[in-house]
mmCIF file of C-alpha atoms in Angstrom:
data_model
loop_
_atom_site.group_PDB
_atom_site.id
_atom_site.type_symbol
_atom_site.label_atom_id
_atom_site.label_comp_id
_atom_site.label_asym_id
_atom_site.label_seq_id
_atom_site.Cartn_x
_atom_site.Cartn_y
_atom_site.Cartn_z
ATOM 1 C CA UNK A 1 156.760 59.160 74.985
ATOM 2 C CA UNK A 2 156.421 62.107 77.605
ATOM 3 C CA UNK A 3 152.929 61.096 79.463
ATOM 4 C CA UNK A 4 154.632 57.481 80.359
ATOM 5 C CA UNK A 5 151.446 55.626 78.208
ATOM 6 C CA UNK A 6 154.905 53.912 76.047
ATOM 7 C CA UNK A 7 156.763 52.463 78.982
ATOM 8 C CA UNK A 8 153.528 50.874 80.227
ATOM 9 C CA UNK A 9 152.523 48.807 76.740
ATOM 10 C CA UNK A 10 156.643 48.486 76.490
ATOM 11 C CA UNK A 11 156.564 46.380 79.697
ATOM 12 C CA UNK A 12 153.354 44.335 78.845
ATOM 13 C CA UNK A 13 154.920 43.942 75.637
ATOM 14 C CA UNK A 14 158.554 42.250 77.591
ATOM 15 C CA UNK A 15 155.866 40.339 80.451
ATOM 16 C CA UNK A 16 154.599 38.720 76.854
ATOM 17 C CA UNK A 17 157.898 37.957 75.270
ATOM 18 C CA UNK A 18 159.948 37.083 78.288
ATOM 19 C CA UNK A 19 156.529 34.831 78.643
ATOM 20 C CA UNK A 20 157.057 33.129 75.512
ATOM 21 C CA UNK A 21 160.219 32.794 75.261
ATOM 22 C CA UNK A 22 159.701 30.396 78.160
ATOM 23 C CA UNK A 23 156.820 28.579 76.237
ATOM 24 C CA UNK A 24 158.321 28.332 73.404
ATOM 25 C CA UNK A 25 161.725 26.836 74.589
ATOM 26 C CA UNK A 26 159.500 24.923 77.603
ATOM 27 C CA UNK A 27 161.169 21.208 75.801
ATOM 28 C CA UNK A 28 164.266 21.602 76.127
ATOM 29 C CA UNK A 29 164.282 23.593 79.949
ATOM 30 C CA UNK A 30 162.738 20.288 80.907
ATOM 31 C CA UNK A 31 165.072 18.304 79.558
ATOM 32 C CA UNK A 32 162.542 15.937 76.606
ATOM 33 C CA UNK A 33 163.630 16.756 73.089
ATOM 34 C CA UNK A 34 164.228 15.018 68.872
ATOM 35 C CA UNK A 35 166.407 12.971 70.877
ATOM 36 C CA UNK A 36 164.372 11.378 73.183
ATOM 37 C CA UNK A 37 161.792 11.218 69.910
ATOM 38 C CA UNK A 38 160.029 13.205 70.629
ATOM 39 C CA UNK A 39 157.535 14.054 66.907
ATOM 40 C CA UNK A 40 156.568 17.484 68.032
ATOM 41 C CA UNK A 41 159.731 18.589 69.168
ATOM 42 C CA UNK A 42 161.450 17.229 65.963
ATOM 43 C CA UNK A 43 159.172 18.986 64.379
ATOM 44 C CA UNK A 44 159.791 22.097 66.080
ATOM 45 C CA UNK A 45 163.634 21.824 65.047
ATOM 46 C CA UNK A 46 163.002 21.067 61.785
ATOM 47 C CA UNK A 47 160.883 24.337 61.075
ATOM 48 C CA UNK A 48 163.124 26.332 63.771
ATOM 49 C CA UNK A 49 165.892 25.819 60.144
ATOM 50 C CA UNK A 50 163.406 26.512 57.243
ATOM 51 C CA UNK A 51 164.046 30.013 57.022
ATOM 52 C CA UNK A 52 159.650 29.977 56.485
ATOM 53 C CA UNK A 53 157.517 32.184 59.053
ATOM 54 C CA UNK A 54 155.096 28.497 59.789
ATOM 55 C CA UNK A 55 155.145 28.867 63.007
ATOM 56 C CA UNK A 56 152.751 30.569 65.321
ATOM 57 C CA UNK A 57 156.685 31.244 67.796
ATOM 58 C CA UNK A 58 157.775 32.537 63.437
ATOM 59 C CA UNK A 59 155.065 35.044 63.353
ATOM 60 C CA UNK A 60 155.052 36.375 67.448
ATOM 61 C CA UNK A 61 158.763 36.949 66.918
ATOM 62 C CA UNK A 62 158.556 38.863 63.815
ATOM 63 C CA UNK A 63 156.042 41.103 65.577
ATOM 64 C CA UNK A 64 157.922 41.223 68.664
ATOM 65 C CA UNK A 65 160.792 42.546 66.812
ATOM 66 C CA UNK A 66 158.881 45.453 64.738
ATOM 67 C CA UNK A 67 157.175 46.089 68.080
ATOM 68 C CA UNK A 68 160.385 47.200 69.614
ATOM 69 C CA UNK A 69 161.352 48.501 67.023
ATOM 70 C CA UNK A 70 158.910 50.624 67.129
ATOM 71 C CA UNK A 71 159.036 51.675 70.271
ATOM 72 C CA UNK A 72 162.827 52.553 69.086
ATOM 73 C CA UNK A 73 161.862 55.253 66.911
ATOM 74 C CA UNK A 74 158.932 56.892 69.118
ATOM 75 C CA UNK A 75 161.634 57.383 71.243
ATOM 76 C CA UNK A 76 164.029 58.869 68.813
ATOM 77 C CA UNK A 77 161.652 60.933 67.205
ATOM 78 C CA UNK A 78 160.490 62.005 70.442
ATOM 79 C CA UNK A 79 163.588 62.730 72.220
ATOM 80 C CA UNK A 80 166.036 63.394 69.770
ATOM 81 C CA UNK A 81 169.282 61.498 69.085
ATOM 82 C CA UNK A 82 171.285 62.550 71.149
ATOM 83 C CA UNK A 83 168.973 63.091 73.818
ATOM 84 C CA UNK A 84 168.321 59.715 74.028
ATOM 85 C CA UNK A 85 171.768 57.890 72.893
ATOM 86 C CA UNK A 86 172.813 59.781 76.973
ATOM 87 C CA UNK A 87 170.604 56.904 78.596
ATOM 88 C CA UNK A 88 172.607 53.893 78.356
ATOM 89 C CA UNK A 89 169.631 51.943 79.018
ATOM 90 C CA UNK A 90 168.446 52.951 76.351
ATOM 91 C CA UNK A 91 171.900 52.216 73.999
ATOM 92 C CA UNK A 92 171.298 48.560 75.565
ATOM 93 C CA UNK A 93 167.791 48.385 74.456
ATOM 94 C CA UNK A 94 168.540 50.032 70.385
ATOM 95 C CA UNK A 95 171.272 47.600 69.896
ATOM 96 C CA UNK A 96 169.433 44.298 71.026
ATOM 97 C CA UNK A 97 166.287 45.483 68.904
ATOM 98 C CA UNK A 98 168.286 46.249 65.666
ATOM 99 C CA UNK A 99 170.438 43.678 66.284
ATOM 100 C CA UNK A 100 166.878 41.500 66.588
ATOM 101 C CA UNK A 101 165.349 44.016 63.565
ATOM 102 C CA UNK A 102 168.714 42.357 61.427
ATOM 103 C CA UNK A 103 169.712 38.806 62.610
ATOM 104 C CA UNK A 104 165.259 39.514 61.877
ATOM 105 C CA UNK A 105 166.014 39.212 58.128
ATOM 106 C CA UNK A 106 169.087 38.374 57.311
ATOM 107 C CA UNK A 107 167.052 34.864 57.971
ATOM 108 C CA UNK A 108 163.740 35.109 56.660
ATOM 109 C CA UNK A 109 165.231 36.648 53.616
ATOM 110 C CA UNK A 110 165.922 34.346 51.142
ATOM 111 C CA UNK A 111 169.506 33.034 51.740
ATOM 112 C CA UNK A 112 171.408 29.929 52.172
ATOM 113 C CA UNK A 113 170.919 30.997 56.703
ATOM 114 C CA UNK A 114 168.065 30.093 57.634
ATOM 115 C CA UNK A 115 167.801 28.960 61.470
ATOM 116 C CA UNK A 116 165.292 31.436 63.948
ATOM 117 C CA UNK A 117 167.074 29.967 66.429
ATOM 118 C CA UNK A 118 169.036 32.878 66.275
ATOM 119 C CA UNK A 119 165.701 35.404 67.066
ATOM 120 C CA UNK A 120 166.006 33.311 69.632
ATOM 121 C CA UNK A 121 169.051 33.808 70.723
ATOM 122 C CA UNK A 122 169.349 37.848 70.056
ATOM 123 C CA UNK A 123 165.574 38.239 72.118
ATOM 124 C CA UNK A 124 166.225 36.731 74.938
ATOM 125 C CA UNK A 125 168.959 39.740 75.541
ATOM 126 C CA UNK A 126 165.731 41.218 76.005
ATOM 127 C CA UNK A 127 165.235 39.747 78.856
ATOM 128 C CA UNK A 128 168.120 41.809 80.582
ATOM 129 C CA UNK A 129 164.966 45.114 80.439
ATOM 130 C CA UNK A 130 162.500 42.775 82.332
ATOM 131 C CA UNK A 131 165.082 42.957 84.800
ATOM 132 C CA UNK A 132 165.913 46.540 85.228
ATOM 133 C CA UNK A 133 161.523 46.682 84.917
ATOM 134 C CA UNK A 134 161.956 44.005 88.125
ATOM 135 C CA UNK A 135 165.028 46.009 89.499
ATOM 136 C CA UNK A 136 161.624 49.512 90.255
ATOM 137 C CA UNK A 137 160.402 47.406 93.532
ATOM 138 C CA UNK A 138 162.270 48.246 95.948
ATOM 139 C CA UNK A 139 162.439 45.496 97.357
ATOM 140 C CA UNK A 140 164.076 43.602 94.182
ATOM 141 C CA UNK A 141 166.540 46.535 94.002
ATOM 142 C CA UNK A 142 167.485 45.948 97.503
ATOM 143 C CA UNK A 143 168.311 41.727 96.941
ATOM 144 C CA UNK A 144 170.575 43.613 93.119
ATOM 145 C CA UNK A 145 171.829 45.661 95.316
ATOM 146 C CA UNK A 146 172.705 43.457 98.067
ATOM 147 C CA UNK A 147 174.394 41.024 95.383
ATOM 148 C CA UNK A 148 176.728 43.255 93.543
ATOM 149 C CA UNK A 149 178.508 44.184 97.017
ATOM 150 C CA UNK A 150 178.636 40.341 98.212
ATOM 151 C CA UNK A 151 180.268 40.682 94.536
ATOM 152 C CA UNK A 152 184.094 41.199 95.769
ATOM 153 C CA UNK A 153 184.566 39.139 99.210
ATOM 154 C CA UNK A 154 182.556 35.817 97.031
ATOM 155 C CA UNK A 155 185.565 36.571 94.276
ATOM 156 C CA UNK A 156 188.034 35.897 97.227
ATOM 157 C CA UNK A 157 186.567 32.938 98.198
ATOM 158 C CA UNK A 158 185.310 31.471 94.376
ATOM 159 C CA UNK A 159 189.551 31.565 94.312
ATOM 160 C CA UNK A 160 189.491 29.795 97.513
ATOM 161 C CA UNK A 161 187.456 27.255 96.787
ATOM 162 C CA UNK A 162 189.236 26.629 93.260
ATOM 163 C CA UNK A 163 192.601 26.020 94.527
ATOM 164 C CA UNK A 164 191.092 23.550 96.871
ATOM 165 C CA UNK A 165 189.327 21.792 93.549
ATOM 166 C CA UNK A 166 192.522 22.135 91.701
ATOM 167 C CA UNK A 167 194.683 20.802 94.597
ATOM 168 C CA UNK A 168 191.930 17.824 95.132
ATOM 169 C CA UNK A 169 192.673 17.500 91.526
ATOM 170 C CA UNK A 170 196.004 16.724 91.863
ATOM 171 C CA UNK A 171 195.728 14.735 94.283
ATOM 172 C CA UNK A 172 193.577 12.317 92.320
ATOM 173 C CA UNK A 173 195.909 12.392 89.397
ATOM 174 C CA UNK A 174 198.161 11.554 91.357
ATOM 175 C CA UNK A 175 196.983 8.399 92.817
ATOM 176 C CA UNK A 176 194.777 7.366 90.617
ATOM 177 C CA UNK A 177 195.777 8.058 87.221
ATOM 178 C CA UNK A 178 196.732 5.792 84.894
ATOM 179 C CA UNK A 179 193.679 2.957 86.585
ATOM 180 C CA UNK A 180 191.446 3.101 84.010
ATOM 181 C CA UNK A 181 192.722 2.930 80.520
ATOM 182 C CA UNK A 182 191.792 0.537 77.897
ATOM 183 C CA UNK A 183 194.156 -2.089 75.925
ATOM 184 C CA UNK A 184 195.074 1.031 72.925
ATOM 185 C CA UNK A 185 196.860 3.098 76.289
ATOM 186 C CA UNK A 186 200.920 2.894 76.665
ATOM 187 C CA UNK A 187 201.618 0.682 79.624
ATOM 188 C CA UNK A 188 197.755 -0.566 79.953
ATOM 189 C CA UNK A 189 197.390 -4.486 81.246
ATOM 190 C CA UNK A 190 195.219 -7.033 79.018
ATOM 191 C CA UNK A 191 194.101 -7.639 83.368
ATOM 192 C CA UNK A 192 193.130 -3.668 83.634
ATOM 193 C CA UNK A 193 191.668 -3.761 80.686
ATOM 194 C CA UNK A 194 189.620 -6.613 80.490
ATOM 195 C CA UNK A 195 188.605 -5.687 84.205
ATOM 196 C CA UNK A 196 187.148 -3.009 82.832
ATOM 197 C CA UNK A 197 185.445 -3.963 79.750
ATOM 198 C CA UNK A 198 182.151 -4.950 81.750
ATOM 199 C CA UNK A 199 182.633 -1.302 83.750
ATOM 200 C CA UNK A 200 180.538 2.033 83.406
ATOM 201 C CA UNK A 201 184.770 3.115 82.832
#
Protein backbone atom coordinates (compact mmCIF):
# COMPACT_ATOMS: atom_id res chain seq x y z
CA UNK A 1 0.00 0.00 0.00
CA UNK A 2 2.73 2.45 1.00
CA UNK A 3 5.07 1.60 -1.88
CA UNK A 4 2.48 2.47 -4.53
CA UNK A 5 2.47 -1.03 -6.04
CA UNK A 6 -1.13 -1.51 -5.00
CA UNK A 7 -2.06 1.72 -6.79
CA UNK A 8 -0.40 0.44 -9.98
CA UNK A 9 -2.28 -2.87 -9.77
CA UNK A 10 -5.57 -1.08 -9.10
CA UNK A 11 -5.03 1.23 -12.07
CA UNK A 12 -4.56 -1.80 -14.35
CA UNK A 13 -7.69 -3.39 -12.86
CA UNK A 14 -9.69 -0.19 -13.40
CA UNK A 15 -8.68 -0.01 -17.06
CA UNK A 16 -9.46 -3.73 -17.50
CA UNK A 17 -12.83 -3.30 -15.77
CA UNK A 18 -13.68 -0.36 -18.04
CA UNK A 19 -12.69 -2.36 -21.14
CA UNK A 20 -14.84 -5.27 -19.95
CA UNK A 21 -17.89 -3.05 -19.38
CA UNK A 22 -17.54 -1.43 -22.80
CA UNK A 23 -17.01 -4.77 -24.58
CA UNK A 24 -19.88 -6.44 -22.72
CA UNK A 25 -22.28 -3.62 -23.58
CA UNK A 26 -21.00 -3.06 -27.13
CA UNK A 27 -24.11 -4.56 -28.81
CA UNK A 28 -26.37 -2.21 -26.83
CA UNK A 29 -24.09 0.75 -27.56
CA UNK A 30 -24.25 -0.07 -31.27
CA UNK A 31 -28.04 -0.29 -31.12
CA UNK A 32 -28.33 -4.00 -31.90
CA UNK A 33 -30.32 -6.11 -29.53
CA UNK A 34 -32.77 -8.91 -29.02
CA UNK A 35 -35.60 -6.85 -30.51
CA UNK A 36 -33.91 -6.97 -33.89
CA UNK A 37 -33.88 -10.76 -33.94
CA UNK A 38 -30.26 -11.04 -32.80
CA UNK A 39 -30.07 -14.54 -31.30
CA UNK A 40 -26.74 -13.82 -29.56
CA UNK A 41 -28.28 -10.75 -27.92
CA UNK A 42 -31.31 -12.83 -26.91
CA UNK A 43 -29.01 -15.41 -25.31
CA UNK A 44 -27.09 -12.67 -23.47
CA UNK A 45 -30.36 -11.20 -22.17
CA UNK A 46 -31.47 -14.65 -20.96
CA UNK A 47 -28.07 -15.36 -19.36
CA UNK A 48 -28.15 -12.07 -17.47
CA UNK A 49 -31.36 -13.00 -15.66
CA UNK A 50 -30.80 -16.67 -14.84
CA UNK A 51 -28.77 -16.04 -11.65
CA UNK A 52 -26.00 -18.47 -12.59
CA UNK A 53 -22.29 -17.93 -13.15
CA UNK A 54 -22.40 -19.40 -16.65
CA UNK A 55 -20.62 -16.91 -18.88
CA UNK A 56 -17.23 -15.26 -19.14
CA UNK A 57 -18.83 -11.93 -18.20
CA UNK A 58 -20.27 -13.35 -14.97
CA UNK A 59 -16.87 -14.78 -14.01
CA UNK A 60 -15.14 -11.46 -14.77
CA UNK A 61 -17.73 -9.51 -12.76
CA UNK A 62 -17.12 -11.82 -9.79
CA UNK A 63 -13.34 -11.54 -10.20
CA UNK A 64 -13.43 -7.73 -10.30
CA UNK A 65 -15.77 -7.56 -7.30
CA UNK A 66 -13.40 -9.81 -5.34
CA UNK A 67 -10.26 -7.93 -6.45
CA UNK A 68 -11.62 -4.53 -5.42
CA UNK A 69 -12.89 -5.96 -2.13
CA UNK A 70 -9.37 -7.26 -1.39
CA UNK A 71 -7.97 -3.82 -2.29
CA UNK A 72 -10.38 -2.14 0.12
CA UNK A 73 -9.50 -4.54 2.95
CA UNK A 74 -5.76 -4.11 2.28
CA UNK A 75 -6.01 -0.32 2.45
CA UNK A 76 -8.05 -0.42 5.67
CA UNK A 77 -5.59 -2.87 7.21
CA UNK A 78 -2.59 -0.72 6.25
CA UNK A 79 -4.01 2.73 7.04
CA UNK A 80 -6.50 1.98 9.78
CA UNK A 81 -10.20 2.68 9.45
CA UNK A 82 -10.05 6.25 10.77
CA UNK A 83 -7.26 7.36 8.43
CA UNK A 84 -8.77 5.44 5.51
CA UNK A 85 -12.21 7.00 6.04
CA UNK A 86 -10.77 10.55 6.11
CA UNK A 87 -10.33 10.47 2.33
CA UNK A 88 -13.45 11.19 0.29
CA UNK A 89 -12.05 9.08 -2.56
CA UNK A 90 -11.63 6.11 -0.21
CA UNK A 91 -15.19 6.51 1.02
CA UNK A 92 -16.51 6.46 -2.54
CA UNK A 93 -14.38 3.39 -3.37
CA UNK A 94 -15.57 1.63 -0.21
CA UNK A 95 -19.26 2.27 -0.92
CA UNK A 96 -19.03 1.18 -4.58
CA UNK A 97 -16.90 -1.88 -3.79
CA UNK A 98 -19.00 -3.26 -0.98
CA UNK A 99 -22.27 -2.42 -2.74
CA UNK A 100 -20.98 -4.46 -5.69
CA UNK A 101 -20.10 -7.34 -3.36
CA UNK A 102 -23.52 -7.20 -1.68
CA UNK A 103 -25.40 -7.04 -5.01
CA UNK A 104 -23.26 -9.92 -6.35
CA UNK A 105 -24.19 -12.06 -3.35
CA UNK A 106 -27.88 -11.19 -3.72
CA UNK A 107 -27.84 -12.05 -7.44
CA UNK A 108 -25.91 -15.33 -7.29
CA UNK A 109 -27.20 -16.79 -4.03
CA UNK A 110 -30.49 -18.66 -4.51
CA UNK A 111 -33.40 -16.24 -4.09
CA UNK A 112 -36.15 -14.57 -6.14
CA UNK A 113 -33.82 -11.88 -7.55
CA UNK A 114 -31.29 -13.15 -10.11
CA UNK A 115 -30.67 -10.34 -12.59
CA UNK A 116 -26.91 -9.89 -13.04
CA UNK A 117 -27.52 -6.58 -14.83
CA UNK A 118 -27.78 -5.09 -11.33
CA UNK A 119 -24.10 -5.97 -10.80
CA UNK A 120 -23.22 -4.26 -14.06
CA UNK A 121 -25.10 -1.16 -12.95
CA UNK A 122 -23.08 -0.93 -9.72
CA UNK A 123 -19.82 -1.67 -11.57
CA UNK A 124 -20.58 1.24 -13.88
CA UNK A 125 -20.14 3.57 -10.89
CA UNK A 126 -16.52 2.43 -10.82
CA UNK A 127 -16.00 4.43 -14.02
CA UNK A 128 -15.83 7.51 -11.79
CA UNK A 129 -12.59 6.06 -10.43
CA UNK A 130 -11.26 5.96 -14.00
CA UNK A 131 -12.16 9.65 -14.36
CA UNK A 132 -10.25 10.32 -11.15
CA UNK A 133 -7.32 8.37 -12.57
CA UNK A 134 -7.35 10.51 -15.71
CA UNK A 135 -7.34 13.66 -13.60
CA UNK A 136 -3.72 12.90 -12.63
CA UNK A 137 -2.70 14.02 -16.11
CA UNK A 138 -2.29 17.82 -16.15
CA UNK A 139 -3.99 18.37 -19.52
CA UNK A 140 -7.05 16.32 -18.48
CA UNK A 141 -7.18 18.07 -15.11
CA UNK A 142 -7.01 21.45 -16.86
CA UNK A 143 -9.94 20.57 -19.17
CA UNK A 144 -11.99 19.26 -16.22
CA UNK A 145 -11.24 22.38 -14.15
CA UNK A 146 -12.21 24.64 -17.08
CA UNK A 147 -15.46 22.70 -17.54
CA UNK A 148 -16.35 23.07 -13.85
CA UNK A 149 -15.55 26.81 -13.96
CA UNK A 150 -17.95 27.32 -16.92
CA UNK A 151 -20.88 25.54 -15.24
CA UNK A 152 -22.35 28.65 -13.52
CA UNK A 153 -22.42 30.61 -16.79
CA UNK A 154 -23.71 27.54 -18.64
CA UNK A 155 -26.51 27.27 -16.07
CA UNK A 156 -27.73 30.76 -16.93
CA UNK A 157 -27.54 29.95 -20.64
CA UNK A 158 -29.50 26.71 -20.14
CA UNK A 159 -32.19 28.60 -18.23
CA UNK A 160 -32.56 30.99 -21.18
CA UNK A 161 -32.69 28.10 -23.65
CA UNK A 162 -35.32 26.35 -21.51
CA UNK A 163 -37.47 29.50 -21.45
CA UNK A 164 -37.13 29.85 -25.24
CA UNK A 165 -38.02 26.18 -25.83
CA UNK A 166 -41.01 26.52 -23.51
CA UNK A 167 -42.23 29.63 -25.39
CA UNK A 168 -41.97 27.82 -28.75
CA UNK A 169 -43.78 24.79 -27.31
CA UNK A 170 -46.62 26.95 -25.99
CA UNK A 171 -46.84 28.72 -29.36
CA UNK A 172 -46.93 25.36 -31.16
CA UNK A 173 -49.78 24.13 -28.96
CA UNK A 174 -51.70 27.39 -29.49
CA UNK A 175 -51.30 27.29 -33.30
CA UNK A 176 -51.42 23.55 -34.04
CA UNK A 177 -53.28 22.19 -31.02
CA UNK A 178 -56.04 19.76 -32.04
CA UNK A 179 -54.79 19.43 -35.61
CA UNK A 180 -53.59 15.88 -35.04
CA UNK A 181 -56.38 13.73 -33.63
CA UNK A 182 -58.27 10.47 -33.97
CA UNK A 183 -61.97 9.70 -34.29
CA UNK A 184 -62.14 8.84 -30.59
CA UNK A 185 -60.91 12.30 -29.57
CA UNK A 186 -63.54 14.84 -28.59
CA UNK A 187 -63.97 17.65 -31.12
CA UNK A 188 -62.12 15.86 -33.93
CA UNK A 189 -63.95 15.93 -37.26
CA UNK A 190 -64.32 12.71 -39.26
CA UNK A 191 -62.65 14.36 -42.29
CA UNK A 192 -59.55 15.32 -40.32
CA UNK A 193 -59.28 11.87 -38.72
CA UNK A 194 -59.64 10.20 -42.14
CA UNK A 195 -57.02 12.49 -43.68
CA UNK A 196 -54.51 11.51 -41.00
CA UNK A 197 -55.25 7.79 -41.11
CA UNK A 198 -52.74 6.85 -43.82
CA UNK A 199 -49.96 9.12 -42.49
CA UNK A 200 -47.33 8.71 -39.77
CA UNK A 201 -49.55 10.68 -37.42
